[in-house]
Amino acid sequence: AILLCKKSYMLMKTKAKQRTRLGRIIGTVAASPREQRRIVLLLVLFFLIVFVLSVSFSQLGNMYSKSALAVYEPGKVAEKDLILYQDITYIDEEATRVKEQAELELVYPIYEIDEKVTQKAMDNLGSFLAGVDEIHNDRLTPKEFHLQLQKRVPQVFTEEEAVRMFPFLSRGFSPALEILQQIQGYGIFSIPDNSADEFIDIWRWQQGSKVHDVVHRDQLYLPDKVQDIAIEIATEKGYTQNYAHILGMICNKFKRENGFYNQDRTEMARERVLREVEPVLVKLSKGDVVIRKGFIVTPEDMKHVKAISSYSFALNTYGILGTGLFVFGILLLAVVLLSPPMTERKLTVPEKYLVLGLAFTYTVLMIVSQKLTFIQEYRFVALILPTSLIAMLVSILIRPRVGIMLSLALSFAHLLVEQNPLASFLYAFLSGVIGTYLVVNAEKRLDLVRATFLLASMDAALMVFIGIFGQFPIGALLTSAGIAALNGFLCGILNLGLLPFFEHMMNVPTPFRLMELSDLNTPLFKRMITLAPGTYGHSVAVANLAESASREIGANPLLARVGAYYHDIGKIDQAEYFIENQAGNENKHDELKPSLSAAVIKSHVKIGMEKARELSLPQAVIDIIEQHHGSGLISYFYSEALKDNDDQQNVNPEDYSYSGSPPLSKEAAVVMLADTIEAASRTLKKPTVAKLEKFIWKHIMDRFTSGQMNYCDLTFKDLEIIKNTFVQILAGHFHSRIEYPDMKEDKVRSANGDEQD
């Protein structure tokens, strides 16, 4: 145990050194100085083109210069025609102001009923009525009644009013409470005499919620009208005229003005209306003669001239500098977002070209679309750009994290050109995230069809969400949602159409490409099953082992399966030299020297790689073919060579070792282990679970101690999981009754509970 631990420690130390060295080699190969210079030049070219386009469209304007427009003056005869060379749309400010004023006049001043004031008035009246009930008795005189009132509510009632109330003392004045409650609930208002508002908007609480009514000012309860209104209400309730007057007088004494003008709410309502007012747009079409030669220039003509002037050439130094800095900042942000550790791994050169090309195309489309397409205030260019398409392509071809990072970088570019930058940024980024999410687990082309319809509906929902928070008018909201749905649908369709092109152009092992390659009915495998049936069966068995183990350790099971199918295609043309294809006792190697036999055995790796390149297999699959034996020793022929040579120093182990590199990925390592163990398991006789565990673990550790597992990032925990998976599959494969170590040797309990010897 001590020796094993020491050996493991030394191997891990060696592994770390070799991995660092190998990483530097791989990095150098993946990005040679020439490729690095080429990418830097492309980035510079990207910056220059985007900068020039941004400045050209946003800063330089159209063909008209201010000096050319200065010859047109109101009231003078035009000396030449003014013809438009492009479409121009501008806002008629005067007409827009008239429209806004009309809308503002429909916003009535808002008055709110203060419930606290109402409650205070009712409390005062209630206290008064309670006091009246306390002082009532048969011996009380009018004068004493007045004095008692002065004691409780001083200076509210005069002596004359107390005398008028006295005859009704025995009857009480409780109806006044209900009448005042009705009046206060409607609201008592003081409207300035100089107010020109005919209507006001009254907000009040009703049954736990706020409601509002638009009321003509003649229908308002003014403070000086409260007594008359109370008398009218009391009369309608059937009280006598004298009693109704007394009730009206009491209500008037305890009334409180509770309807107050809310300036803040009124201003907010007016600002909201102004935001929702769409400007009056005037469109001048290309080729229109705005002003004709020989005609007098009118004020209306000058509006057109002013609009054209806003498009005119005006060199804005600060604007150009700001544009350059912004474009550079976005480009720098993109470089940071698309580099490790943000993307989890370093992008290959083809992947960098793909990302750069898609980003450049998207940015140019964005700038050109912003200028050539008229976008209203509540719609924006992000709605018609294929952000989701780019995110889906990059997610499938490279990895989902890169798709999200690229979406984020492209979304920041909208801040440069959009009229509604925040909404544009959110829509572009979130639609990219949605596209990535919908394809991240797709395994079949049909999954992309489903993703197309989901993307259309989710983009529309996203636009509705943004529109509600942006307080878009309902018409603009529905239009934008429809455009978003159409954009999502088209992005999904284009993704279906473009993906096969990029898959084959970049030779990327996408799930869809791997599914196509896993078809065993191709001419290659038909030829294999005819010429090398043993190799075919071996490859299928290895594929089952590798796929199951890869799934358990979190590697790519589909890549492992395809790699296992193709790992021995180099044996097809020389099938008779491999033991699984040999029938009977005939063995081709009996007539060959060990060195020649080893050369034949080794050659199947190189031949397999050549065939894989002819078939245009993805590089990841070619790597598995190259690495499935690593640099391992062909031990049988090496041993035979040692036997045949008296001087064993003349036998070089490198001549009897595979020339490939150790596995660099988890999938390649799993295929190596599955290949070794599947072939070796054919020698087992009457295997038990305990024997299988010991047998498989021995072969795994042989590969580990020989250094073949040094660069594939498999942990001991992964190796343990791989072992258990192999045991489970091989136990089922042999599927005879096998001994379990925790049971007695003479007895095994069957599945239905019976005991068998």
Coordinates of C-alpha atoms in Angstrom, one line a residue, residues 260-708:
F260 CA -58.4 68.6 -2.7
Y261 CA -56.5 69.2 -5.9
N262 CA -53.6 66.8 -6.5
Q263 CA -51.1 68.6 -8.6
D264 CA -48.6 65.8 -8.7
R265 CA -51.0 63.2 -9.9
T266 CA -52.4 65.7 -12.5
E267 CA -48.9 66.4 -13.8
M268 CA -48.1 62.7 -14.0
A269 CA -51.3 62.1 -16.0
R270 CA -50.4 64.9 -18.4
E271 CA -46.8 63.6 -18.8
R272 CA -48.1 60.2 -19.5
V273 CA -50.4 61.5 -22.2
L274 CA -47.5 63.5 -23.7
R275 CA -45.4 60.3 -23.8
E276 CA -48.2 58.4 -25.5
V277 CA -48.8 61.0 -28.1
E278 CA -47.3 59.8 -31.4
P279 CA -45.6 62.7 -33.2
V280 CA -47.1 63.9 -36.5
L281 CA -44.8 62.6 -39.2
V282 CA -44.3 64.1 -42.6
K283 CA -42.7 61.8 -45.2
L284 CA -40.9 63.2 -48.2
S285 CA -40.2 60.6 -50.8
K286 CA -37.1 60.2 -53.0
G287 CA -37.6 62.2 -56.2
D288 CA -40.1 64.6 -54.8
V289 CA -39.7 68.3 -55.9
V290 CA -39.9 70.0 -52.6
I291 CA -39.5 73.5 -54.0
R292 CA -40.0 74.4 -57.7
K293 CA -37.9 77.0 -59.5
G294 CA -39.7 80.3 -60.1
F295 CA -42.2 79.8 -57.2
I296 CA -42.3 81.8 -54.0
V297 CA -40.9 79.9 -51.0
T298 CA -43.7 79.5 -48.4
P299 CA -43.4 78.9 -44.7
E300 CA -44.5 75.3 -45.3
D301 CA -41.7 74.9 -47.8
M302 CA -39.3 76.2 -45.2
K303 CA -40.4 73.4 -42.8
H304 CA -39.3 70.9 -45.5
V305 CA -36.0 72.8 -45.9
K306 CA -35.4 72.7 -42.1
A307 CA -36.1 69.0 -42.0
I308 CA -33.7 68.4 -44.9
S309 CA -31.1 70.5 -43.2
S310 CA -31.2 68.2 -40.2
Y311 CA -29.9 65.5 -42.5
S312 CA -27.2 67.7 -43.9
F313 CA -23.5 67.3 -43.6
A314 CA -22.2 68.5 -40.3
L315 CA -18.8 67.3 -39.0
N316 CA -19.2 66.6 -35.3
T317 CA -15.7 66.0 -33.9
Y318 CA -17.0 65.0 -30.5
G319 CA -19.6 62.7 -32.0
I320 CA -17.0 61.0 -34.2
L321 CA -14.6 60.6 -31.3
G322 CA -17.3 59.2 -29.1
T323 CA -18.4 56.8 -31.7
G324 CA -14.8 55.5 -32.1
L325 CA -14.4 55.1 -28.4
F326 CA -17.7 53.3 -28.1
V327 CA -17.0 50.9 -31.0
F328 CA -13.6 50.2 -29.5
G329 CA -15.1 49.6 -26.1
I330 CA -17.6 47.1 -27.4
L331 CA -14.9 45.3 -29.4
L332 CA -12.7 45.1 -26.3
L333 CA -15.7 43.9 -24.3
A334 CA -16.4 41.2 -26.9
V335 CA -12.7 40.0 -26.7
V336 CA -12.9 39.8 -22.9
L337 CA -16.3 37.9 -23.0
L338 CA -15.1 35.4 -25.6
S339 CA -11.9 34.5 -23.9
P340 CA -11.2 32.1 -21.1
P341 CA -12.4 31.7 -18.4
M342 CA -15.6 33.3 -19.6
T343 CA -16.0 30.6 -22.3
E344 CA -14.5 27.8 -20.1
R345 CA -12.0 26.9 -22.8
K346 CA -9.9 28.6 -25.5
L347 CA -11.6 28.9 -28.8
T348 CA -9.9 27.2 -31.8
V349 CA -8.9 29.3 -34.8
P350 CA -11.9 28.2 -36.9
E351 CA -14.2 29.0 -34.0
K352 CA -12.7 32.5 -33.7
Y353 CA -13.2 33.0 -37.4
L354 CA -16.9 31.9 -37.1
V355 CA -17.5 34.2 -34.1
L356 CA -15.8 37.2 -35.8
G357 CA -17.6 36.7 -39.1
L358 CA -21.1 36.4 -37.5
A359 CA -20.4 39.4 -35.2
F360 CA -19.2 41.5 -38.2
T361 CA -22.2 40.6 -40.3
Y362 CA -24.6 41.3 -37.4
T363 CA -23.0 44.7 -36.6
V364 CA -23.1 45.9 -40.3
L365 CA -26.7 44.8 -40.6
M366 CA -27.6 46.7 -37.5
I367 CA -26.0 49.9 -38.6
V368 CA -27.4 49.7 -42.2
S369 CA -30.9 48.7 -41.0
Q370 CA -31.0 51.6 -38.5
K371 CA -30.4 54.1 -41.3
L372 CA -32.4 52.6 -44.2
T373 CA -35.4 51.4 -42.1
F374 CA -37.6 53.9 -40.5
I375 CA -38.2 52.8 -36.9
Q376 CA -41.0 54.5 -34.9
E377 CA -40.5 55.5 -31.3
Y378 CA -41.8 52.2 -29.9
R379 CA -40.1 49.9 -32.3
F380 CA -36.4 49.3 -32.8
V381 CA -33.9 47.6 -35.1
A382 CA -33.3 44.7 -32.6
L383 CA -36.7 43.4 -33.6
I384 CA -35.6 42.6 -37.1
L385 CA -32.0 41.5 -36.5
P386 CA -31.2 37.7 -36.1
T387 CA -29.7 37.8 -32.6
S388 CA -31.4 34.4 -31.8
L389 CA -30.0 32.9 -35.0
I390 CA -26.4 33.8 -34.1
A391 CA -26.8 32.6 -30.5
M392 CA -28.3 29.3 -31.7
L393 CA -25.6 28.7 -34.3
V394 CA -22.8 29.5 -31.9
S395 CA -24.3 27.4 -29.1
I396 CA -24.6 24.3 -31.3
L397 CA -21.3 24.7 -33.2
I398 CA -19.1 25.8 -30.2
R399 CA -20.8 25.7 -26.8
P400 CA -23.9 27.4 -25.1
R401 CA -21.7 29.7 -22.9
V402 CA -20.1 31.2 -26.0
G403 CA -23.5 31.8 -27.5
I404 CA -24.7 33.8 -24.4
M405 CA -21.4 35.8 -24.2
L406 CA -21.7 36.7 -27.9
S407 CA -25.3 37.7 -27.4
L408 CA -24.3 40.0 -24.6
A409 CA -21.5 41.6 -26.6
L410 CA -23.8 42.2 -29.6
S411 CA -26.5 43.6 -27.4
F412 CA -24.2 46.4 -26.1
A413 CA -23.8 47.5 -29.8
H414 CA -27.5 48.5 -29.8
L415 CA -26.7 51.2 -27.3
L416 CA -24.8 53.0 -30.1
V417 CA -27.5 53.3 -32.7
E418 CA -30.9 52.7 -31.2
Q419 CA -33.6 55.3 -30.4
N420 CA -34.8 53.1 -27.5
P421 CA -31.5 51.7 -26.3
L422 CA -32.4 50.0 -23.0
A423 CA -35.4 48.1 -24.5
S424 CA -33.2 47.2 -27.5
F425 CA -30.4 45.9 -25.3
L426 CA -32.8 43.8 -23.2
Y427 CA -34.6 42.4 -26.2
A428 CA -31.5 41.5 -28.1
F429 CA -29.7 39.9 -25.1
L430 CA -32.7 38.0 -23.8
S431 CA -33.8 36.7 -27.2
G432 CA -30.2 35.4 -27.6
V433 CA -30.4 33.7 -24.2
I434 CA -33.8 32.2 -25.2
G435 CA -32.4 30.9 -28.4
T436 CA -29.4 29.3 -26.6
Y437 CA -31.7 27.7 -24.0
L438 CA -34.0 26.1 -26.6
V439 CA -31.1 24.3 -28.5
V440 CA -28.8 23.4 -25.6
N441 CA -30.2 19.9 -25.2
A442 CA -31.4 19.3 -28.8
E443 CA -30.3 16.0 -30.2
K444 CA -32.4 15.7 -33.4
R445 CA -33.3 18.0 -36.2
L446 CA -36.9 17.7 -35.1
D447 CA -35.9 19.3 -31.8
L448 CA -34.8 22.4 -33.8
V449 CA -38.3 22.5 -35.5
R450 CA -39.9 22.5 -32.0
A451 CA -37.4 25.2 -30.9
T452 CA -38.5 27.3 -33.9
F453 CA -42.1 27.6 -32.8
L454 CA -41.1 28.0 -29.1
L455 CA -38.7 30.8 -30.1
A456 CA -41.4 32.7 -32.0
S457 CA -43.8 32.5 -29.1
M458 CA -41.2 33.3 -26.4
D459 CA -39.8 36.3 -28.4
A460 CA -43.4 37.7 -28.7
A461 CA -44.0 37.2 -25.0
L462 CA -40.6 38.9 -24.3
M463 CA -41.6 41.9 -26.4
V464 CA -45.0 42.2 -24.6
F465 CA -43.1 42.1 -21.3
I466 CA -40.7 44.9 -22.4
G467 CA -43.6 46.9 -23.9
I468 CA -45.7 46.8 -20.7
F469 CA -42.8 48.0 -18.6
G470 CA -41.9 50.6 -21.3
Q471 CA -45.6 51.8 -21.3
F472 CA -45.9 51.3 -25.0
P473 CA -49.3 52.1 -26.6
I474 CA -51.4 49.1 -27.3
G475 CA -51.1 49.4 -31.0
A476 CA -47.3 49.6 -30.9
L477 CA -47.1 46.8 -28.4
L478 CA -49.1 44.4 -30.6
T479 CA -47.2 45.4 -33.7
S480 CA -43.8 44.9 -32.0
A481 CA -44.9 41.5 -30.6
G482 CA -45.9 40.4 -34.0
I483 CA -42.6 41.4 -35.5
A484 CA -40.8 39.7 -32.7
A485 CA -42.7 36.4 -33.3
L486 CA -41.9 36.6 -37.0
N487 CA -38.3 37.3 -36.3
G488 CA -38.1 34.3 -33.9
F489 CA -39.7 32.0 -36.5
L490 CA -37.4 33.1 -39.3
C491 CA -34.3 32.7 -37.0
G492 CA -35.4 29.1 -36.3
I493 CA -35.9 28.4 -40.0
L494 CA -32.6 29.9 -40.9
N495 CA -30.9 27.9 -38.2
L496 CA -32.2 24.7 -39.6
G497 CA -31.0 25.7 -43.1
L498 CA -27.6 27.1 -42.2
L499 CA -26.5 24.6 -39.6
P500 CA -25.6 21.7 -42.0
F501 CA -23.5 24.1 -44.0
F502 CA -21.5 25.3 -41.0
E503 CA -21.3 21.7 -39.6
H504 CA -19.6 20.5 -42.7
M505 CA -17.6 23.7 -43.3
M506 CA -16.1 23.6 -39.8
N507 CA -16.4 19.8 -39.4
V508 CA -17.9 20.2 -35.9
P509 CA -19.2 17.2 -34.0
T510 CA -22.6 18.6 -33.2
P511 CA -25.2 16.2 -31.8
F512 CA -27.0 16.2 -35.1
R513 CA -23.8 15.4 -37.1
L514 CA -22.9 12.7 -34.5
M515 CA -26.4 11.2 -34.8
E516 CA -25.9 10.9 -38.6
L517 CA -22.5 9.3 -38.1
S518 CA -23.9 6.8 -35.6
D519 CA -25.9 5.2 -38.4
L520 CA -24.5 1.7 -38.9
N521 CA -26.2 1.2 -42.3
T522 CA -23.6 3.2 -44.2
P523 CA -21.4 1.6 -46.8
L524 CA -18.3 1.7 -44.5
F525 CA -20.0 -0.4 -41.8
K526 CA -21.6 -2.8 -44.3
R527 CA -18.1 -3.4 -45.7
M528 CA -16.8 -3.9 -42.1
I529 CA -19.4 -6.4 -41.2
T530 CA -18.6 -8.3 -44.4
L531 CA -14.8 -8.2 -44.3
A532 CA -14.2 -7.8 -40.6
P533 CA -17.2 -9.2 -38.7
G534 CA -15.2 -9.6 -35.5
T535 CA -14.1 -6.0 -35.5
Y536 CA -17.7 -4.9 -36.2
G537 CA -19.0 -6.8 -33.2
H538 CA -16.1 -5.6 -31.1
S539 CA -16.7 -1.9 -32.1
V540 CA -20.4 -2.2 -31.3
A541 CA -19.6 -3.7 -27.9
V542 CA -17.0 -1.0 -27.2
A543 CA -19.6 1.7 -28.2
N544 CA -22.1 0.4 -25.6
L545 CA -19.5 0.4 -22.9
A546 CA -18.1 3.8 -23.8
E547 CA -21.5 5.5 -24.2
S548 CA -22.7 4.2 -20.8
A549 CA -19.5 5.2 -18.9
S550 CA -19.3 8.6 -20.6
R551 CA -22.9 9.4 -19.6
E552 CA -22.2 8.4 -15.9
I553 CA -19.1 10.7 -15.6
G554 CA -20.6 13.7 -17.4
A555 CA -18.7 13.3 -20.7
N556 CA -20.3 13.4 -24.2
P557 CA -21.9 9.9 -24.6
L558 CA -22.8 10.4 -28.2
L559 CA -19.2 11.4 -29.2
A560 CA -17.9 8.4 -27.3
R561 CA -20.3 6.1 -29.1
V562 CA -19.4 7.4 -32.6
G563 CA -15.7 7.4 -31.7
A564 CA -16.0 3.7 -30.7
Y565 CA -17.8 2.8 -33.9
Y566 CA -15.0 4.3 -36.0
H567 CA -12.0 3.6 -33.8
D568 CA -11.0 0.4 -35.6
I569 CA -11.9 1.2 -39.2
G570 CA -8.2 0.9 -40.0
K571 CA -8.5 -2.9 -39.6
I572 CA -11.0 -3.4 -42.5
D573 CA -8.4 -3.9 -45.2
Q574 CA -6.2 -6.2 -43.1
A575 CA -8.9 -7.9 -41.1
E576 CA -7.2 -11.3 -41.1
Y577 CA -4.3 -10.0 -39.1
F578 CA -6.5 -9.2 -36.1
I579 CA -7.5 -12.1 -33.8
E580 CA -11.2 -11.2 -33.6
N581 CA -11.5 -11.8 -37.3
Q582 CA -9.5 -15.1 -37.4
A583 CA -11.4 -18.3 -37.7
G584 CA -10.1 -21.7 -36.6
N585 CA -6.4 -22.1 -35.7
E586 CA -5.0 -20.2 -38.6
N587 CA -3.0 -17.1 -37.5
K588 CA -1.3 -14.9 -40.0
H589 CA 1.3 -13.8 -37.4
D590 CA 2.7 -17.3 -37.1
E591 CA 4.6 -16.7 -40.3
L592 CA 5.8 -13.2 -39.4
K593 CA 8.5 -11.8 -37.2
P594 CA 7.3 -10.1 -34.0
S595 CA 8.6 -6.7 -35.3
L596 CA 6.6 -7.1 -38.6
S597 CA 3.6 -8.2 -36.7
A598 CA 3.8 -5.2 -34.4
A599 CA 4.2 -2.9 -37.4
V600 CA 1.0 -4.4 -38.9
I601 CA -0.9 -4.1 -35.7
K602 CA 0.2 -0.5 -35.2
S603 CA -0.7 0.5 -38.8
H604 CA -4.4 0.2 -38.2
V605 CA -4.3 3.4 -36.2
K606 CA -2.7 5.4 -39.0
I607 CA -4.8 3.8 -41.7
G608 CA -7.9 4.6 -39.6
M609 CA -7.0 8.2 -39.3
E610 CA -6.5 8.4 -43.1
K611 CA -9.8 6.8 -43.8
A612 CA -11.5 9.2 -41.2
R613 CA -10.0 12.2 -43.0
E614 CA -11.3 10.8 -46.4
L615 CA -14.7 10.5 -44.8
S616 CA -14.4 14.1 -43.5
L617 CA -15.1 13.0 -39.9
P618 CA -15.0 15.6 -37.2
Q619 CA -11.6 16.2 -35.6
A620 CA -12.9 15.0 -32.2
V621 CA -13.6 11.6 -33.8
I622 CA -10.2 11.4 -35.5
D623 CA -8.6 12.2 -32.2
I624 CA -10.3 9.2 -30.6
I625 CA -9.1 7.0 -33.5
E626 CA -5.6 8.3 -33.0
Q627 CA -5.6 8.1 -29.2
H628 CA -7.6 4.9 -28.5
H629 CA -4.3 2.9 -28.0
G630 CA -2.3 6.0 -26.9
S631 CA 1.4 5.2 -26.8
G632 CA 0.9 1.8 -25.2
L633 CA 3.1 -1.2 -25.6
I634 CA 2.1 -4.1 -27.8
S635 CA 3.1 -6.5 -25.0
Y636 CA 2.5 -9.8 -26.7
F637 CA 4.8 -9.2 -29.7
Y638 CA 7.3 -7.4 -27.4
S639 CA 7.5 -10.5 -25.3
E640 CA 7.9 -12.7 -28.4
A641 CA 10.7 -10.4 -29.6
L642 CA 12.5 -10.8 -26.2
K643 CA 12.2 -14.6 -26.5
D644 CA 13.7 -14.6 -30.0
N645 CA 16.7 -12.3 -29.1
D646 CA 19.4 -13.5 -26.8
D647 CA 20.6 -9.9 -26.4
Q648 CA 17.4 -8.3 -25.1
Q649 CA 19.1 -4.8 -25.3
N650 CA 18.7 -5.0 -29.0
V651 CA 14.9 -5.0 -28.6
N652 CA 13.7 -1.4 -28.5
P653 CA 10.3 -1.0 -26.7
E654 CA 9.4 2.0 -28.9
D655 CA 9.4 -0.3 -31.9
Y656 CA 6.7 -2.3 -30.2
S657 CA 4.6 0.7 -29.0
Y658 CA 1.8 2.5 -30.7
S659 CA 2.8 5.9 -32.1
G660 CA -0.3 7.8 -31.0
S661 CA -0.6 10.2 -28.1
P662 CA -2.3 9.5 -24.8
P663 CA -5.9 10.4 -24.7
L664 CA -6.5 14.2 -24.3
S665 CA -10.2 14.1 -23.7
K666 CA -12.4 12.1 -21.4
E667 CA -14.2 10.5 -24.3
A668 CA -11.0 9.3 -25.9
A669 CA -9.9 7.9 -22.5
V670 CA -13.2 6.1 -22.0
V671 CA -13.0 4.6 -25.5
M672 CA -9.4 3.4 -24.7
L673 CA -10.5 1.7 -21.5
A674 CA -13.6 0.2 -23.2
D675 CA -11.5 -1.1 -26.1
T676 CA -9.0 -2.7 -23.8
I677 CA -11.5 -4.3 -21.4
E678 CA -13.9 -5.5 -24.0
A679 CA -11.1 -7.3 -25.9
A680 CA -9.6 -8.7 -22.7
S681 CA -13.0 -9.9 -21.3
R682 CA -13.3 -12.4 -24.1
T683 CA -10.6 -14.5 -22.3
L684 CA -12.7 -14.8 -19.1
K685 CA -14.3 -18.1 -18.2
K686 CA -17.1 -18.4 -15.8
P687 CA -16.8 -14.8 -14.6
T688 CA -18.3 -13.7 -11.3
V689 CA -19.0 -10.1 -10.3
A690 CA -16.0 -10.2 -8.0
K691 CA -13.7 -11.5 -10.7
L692 CA -15.0 -8.9 -13.2
E693 CA -14.4 -6.1 -10.7
K694 CA -10.9 -7.2 -10.0
F695 CA -10.2 -7.9 -13.7
I696 CA -11.5 -4.5 -14.9
W697 CA -9.8 -2.5 -12.2
K698 CA -6.5 -4.2 -12.9
H699 CA -6.7 -3.2 -16.6
I700 CA -7.7 0.4 -15.7
M701 CA -4.8 0.7 -13.3
D702 CA -2.4 -0.7 -15.9
R703 CA -3.4 2.1 -18.2
F704 CA -3.1 4.6 -15.4
T705 CA 0.4 3.5 -14.2
S706 CA 1.7 3.4 -17.8
G707 CA 0.9 7.1 -18.1
Q708 CA -2.0 6.8 -20.6

